[in-house]
């Protein structure tokens, strides 16, 4: 029962933030443009600042793990290949293959997962682990995301360009991909 209550206390603040956002969206003075502006602020400023802060606080020798790096990279690349092959197997039109493949491996872990992990760590619900372990968990989460985000972005771009490579004027080159 304690685990359930702990889970509720960690997830509830995130759900409340989403509910407050929903209330703002229904308000008359809150337009789609406001929502887009807040989304851009969170995505381009707040999340990178949060990740950077946690990485800066970390002791690299204590939190960097080659197994984690290659594990995250391997899983993301593997799932992206499976997603791409599935889209091709379904005979999806080339202009939609990238969209379908990307939907199979890209997630919103930055928006939901990172705040949940950091809230859990910050509130000290795992007191048995100690303060140092909590600090390392936050840093490890940020480092994992700093590995995942560039891979997700590069693979996403590749998945949009790759199915179109046989079309006239759509040749795949490193410069075009970049």
Short mmCIF file of C-alpha atoms in Angstrom, two decimals:
data_model
loop_
_atom_site.label_atom_id
_atom_site.label_comp_id
_atom_site.label_asym_id
_atom_site.label_seq_id
_atom_site.Cartn_x
_atom_site.Cartn_y
_atom_site.Cartn_z
CA UNK A 1 0.00 0.00 0.00
CA UNK A 2 2.93 2.34 0.71
CA UNK A 3 4.21 1.91 -2.84
CA UNK A 4 0.80 2.85 -4.22
CA UNK A 5 0.61 5.98 -2.04
CA UNK A 6 4.16 6.90 -3.02
CA UNK A 7 3.26 6.51 -6.70
CA UNK A 8 0.16 8.68 -6.24
CA UNK A 9 2.14 11.39 -4.44
CA UNK A 10 4.73 11.46 -7.25
CA UNK A 11 2.31 11.42 -10.19
CA UNK A 12 -0.38 13.66 -8.66
CA UNK A 13 1.56 16.96 -9.04
CA UNK A 14 2.13 16.24 -12.75
CA UNK A 15 -1.57 15.42 -13.22
CA UNK A 16 -2.52 18.62 -11.39
CA UNK A 17 -0.27 20.69 -13.67
CA UNK A 18 -1.95 19.07 -16.70
CA UNK A 19 -5.39 19.77 -15.22
CA UNK A 20 -4.49 23.41 -14.57
CA UNK A 21 -3.25 23.67 -18.15
CA UNK A 22 -6.57 22.25 -19.34
CA UNK A 23 -8.44 24.86 -17.30
CA UNK A 24 -6.30 27.63 -18.79
CA UNK A 25 -6.98 26.26 -22.28
CA UNK A 26 -10.72 26.54 -21.65
CA UNK A 27 -10.45 30.11 -20.33
CA UNK A 28 -11.59 32.81 -22.74
CA UNK A 29 -8.46 34.92 -22.51
CA UNK A 30 -6.13 31.98 -23.09
CA UNK A 31 -5.66 31.44 -26.82
CA UNK A 32 -3.93 28.79 -28.92
CA UNK A 33 -1.12 31.27 -29.43
CA UNK A 34 -0.58 31.48 -25.66
CA UNK A 35 -0.48 27.69 -25.46
CA UNK A 36 2.05 27.45 -28.29
CA UNK A 37 4.19 30.09 -26.61
CA UNK A 38 4.19 28.20 -23.32
CA UNK A 39 4.97 24.96 -25.12
CA UNK A 40 7.92 26.55 -26.88
CA UNK A 41 9.15 28.05 -23.62
CA UNK A 42 9.02 24.65 -21.92
CA UNK A 43 10.59 22.76 -24.84
CA UNK A 44 13.32 25.19 -25.89
CA UNK A 45 14.22 26.87 -22.59
CA UNK A 46 13.00 25.09 -19.46
CA UNK A 47 13.71 21.45 -20.33
CA UNK A 48 17.23 22.06 -21.68
CA UNK A 49 17.96 24.23 -18.61
CA UNK A 50 16.70 21.47 -16.32
CA UNK A 51 18.81 18.83 -18.04
CA UNK A 52 21.86 21.08 -18.08
CA UNK A 53 21.44 21.92 -14.39
CA UNK A 54 21.26 18.27 -13.39
CA UNK A 55 24.26 17.35 -15.54
CA UNK A 56 26.26 20.27 -14.11
CA UNK A 57 25.48 19.11 -10.58
CA UNK A 58 26.64 15.58 -11.34
CA UNK A 59 30.02 14.11 -10.68
CA UNK A 60 30.76 12.59 -14.11
CA UNK A 61 32.80 9.66 -12.78
CA UNK A 62 29.95 8.67 -10.48
CA UNK A 63 27.06 8.79 -12.94
CA UNK A 64 28.39 8.14 -16.44
CA UNK A 65 28.03 4.52 -17.39
CA UNK A 66 29.08 3.13 -20.76
CA UNK A 67 26.48 0.36 -20.46
CA UNK A 68 23.77 2.97 -20.02
CA UNK A 69 25.00 4.97 -23.02
CA UNK A 70 25.15 1.98 -25.35
CA UNK A 71 21.96 0.52 -23.89
CA UNK A 72 19.93 3.69 -24.51
CA UNK A 73 21.47 4.19 -27.95
CA UNK A 74 20.94 0.54 -28.88
CA UNK A 75 17.31 0.45 -27.78
CA UNK A 76 16.45 3.71 -29.55
CA UNK A 77 18.19 2.68 -32.77
CA UNK A 78 16.72 -0.83 -32.64
CA UNK A 79 13.16 0.37 -32.10
CA UNK A 80 13.55 2.98 -34.84
CA UNK A 81 14.70 0.31 -37.32
CA UNK A 82 11.79 -1.95 -36.32
CA UNK A 83 9.37 1.00 -36.68
CA UNK A 84 10.78 1.88 -40.11
CA UNK A 85 10.61 -1.73 -41.32
CA UNK A 86 7.04 -2.01 -40.03
CA UNK A 87 5.99 1.11 -41.93
CA UNK A 88 7.58 -0.30 -45.11
CA UNK A 89 6.00 -3.73 -44.50
CA UNK A 90 2.57 -2.06 -44.28
CA UNK A 91 3.26 -0.53 -47.70
CA UNK A 92 2.79 2.95 -46.29
CA UNK A 93 3.21 5.70 -48.93
CA UNK A 94 6.80 7.01 -48.86
CA UNK A 95 5.76 10.47 -47.65
CA UNK A 96 4.09 8.88 -44.60
CA UNK A 97 6.74 6.26 -43.71
CA UNK A 98 8.78 8.71 -41.64
CA UNK A 99 5.75 9.88 -39.71
CA UNK A 100 4.64 6.34 -38.88
CA UNK A 101 8.16 5.16 -38.03
CA UNK A 102 8.79 8.16 -35.82
CA UNK A 103 5.54 7.58 -33.95
CA UNK A 104 6.80 4.12 -33.07
CA UNK A 105 9.93 5.20 -31.22
CA UNK A 106 9.67 8.83 -30.23
CA UNK A 107 8.14 9.57 -26.86
CA UNK A 108 7.21 12.39 -24.55
CA UNK A 109 9.60 11.26 -21.83
CA UNK A 110 10.89 14.80 -21.44
CA UNK A 111 7.46 16.17 -20.61
CA UNK A 112 6.22 13.45 -18.29
CA UNK A 113 9.06 11.13 -17.30
CA UNK A 114 11.70 13.65 -16.27
CA UNK A 115 9.44 15.74 -14.00
CA UNK A 116 8.13 12.57 -12.32
CA UNK A 117 11.65 11.23 -11.70
CA UNK A 118 12.99 14.58 -10.51
CA UNK A 119 10.00 15.16 -8.25
CA UNK A 120 10.40 11.70 -6.77
CA UNK A 121 14.09 12.33 -6.16
CA UNK A 122 13.58 15.86 -4.80
CA UNK A 123 10.90 14.86 -2.31
CA UNK A 124 13.15 12.21 -0.83
CA UNK A 125 10.59 9.44 -1.02
CA UNK A 126 13.43 7.00 -1.37
CA UNK A 127 15.03 7.97 1.96
CA UNK A 128 16.72 4.60 2.39
CA UNK A 129 18.97 5.35 -0.56
CA UNK A 130 20.37 8.50 1.03
CA UNK A 131 20.87 12.01 -0.25
CA UNK A 132 23.88 11.21 -2.45
CA UNK A 133 22.03 8.41 -4.24
CA UNK A 134 19.09 10.76 -4.84
CA UNK A 135 21.41 13.36 -6.37
CA UNK A 136 22.93 10.68 -8.61
CA UNK A 137 19.48 9.49 -9.71
CA UNK A 138 18.56 12.99 -10.87
CA UNK A 139 21.87 13.34 -12.70
CA UNK A 140 21.54 9.89 -14.22
CA UNK A 141 18.08 10.79 -15.56
CA UNK A 142 19.41 13.99 -17.10
CA UNK A 143 22.43 12.22 -18.59
CA UNK A 144 20.17 9.51 -20.05
CA UNK A 145 18.06 12.19 -21.71
CA UNK A 146 21.14 14.01 -22.95
CA UNK A 147 22.08 10.75 -24.70
CA UNK A 148 18.58 10.08 -26.01
CA UNK A 149 17.59 13.52 -27.35
CA UNK A 150 20.33 13.89 -30.01
CA UNK A 151 19.80 10.29 -31.12
CA UNK A 152 16.04 10.85 -31.39
CA UNK A 153 16.54 14.02 -33.42
CA UNK A 154 19.09 12.56 -35.85
CA UNK A 155 17.13 9.35 -36.38
CA UNK A 156 13.88 11.31 -36.85
CA UNK A 157 15.47 13.41 -39.60
CA UNK A 158 16.85 10.26 -41.23
CA UNK A 159 13.45 8.55 -41.12
CA UNK A 160 11.82 11.46 -42.92
CA UNK A 161 14.45 11.60 -45.67
CA UNK A 162 15.20 7.89 -46.15
CA UNK A 163 11.89 6.79 -47.75
CA UNK A 164 12.03 9.66 -50.24
CA UNK A 165 15.57 8.96 -51.48
CA UNK A 166 14.47 7.32 -54.76
CA UNK A 167 12.28 10.21 -55.88
CA UNK A 168 13.62 12.65 -58.48
CA UNK A 169 15.23 15.64 -56.79
CA UNK A 170 15.16 13.90 -53.40
CA UNK A 171 18.61 12.28 -53.43
CA UNK A 172 19.95 11.42 -50.02
CA UNK A 173 23.22 13.14 -49.19
CA UNK A 174 25.00 13.99 -45.97
CA UNK A 175 24.57 17.73 -46.65
CA UNK A 176 20.85 17.38 -47.29
CA UNK A 177 20.40 15.20 -44.24
CA UNK A 178 22.30 17.69 -42.09
#
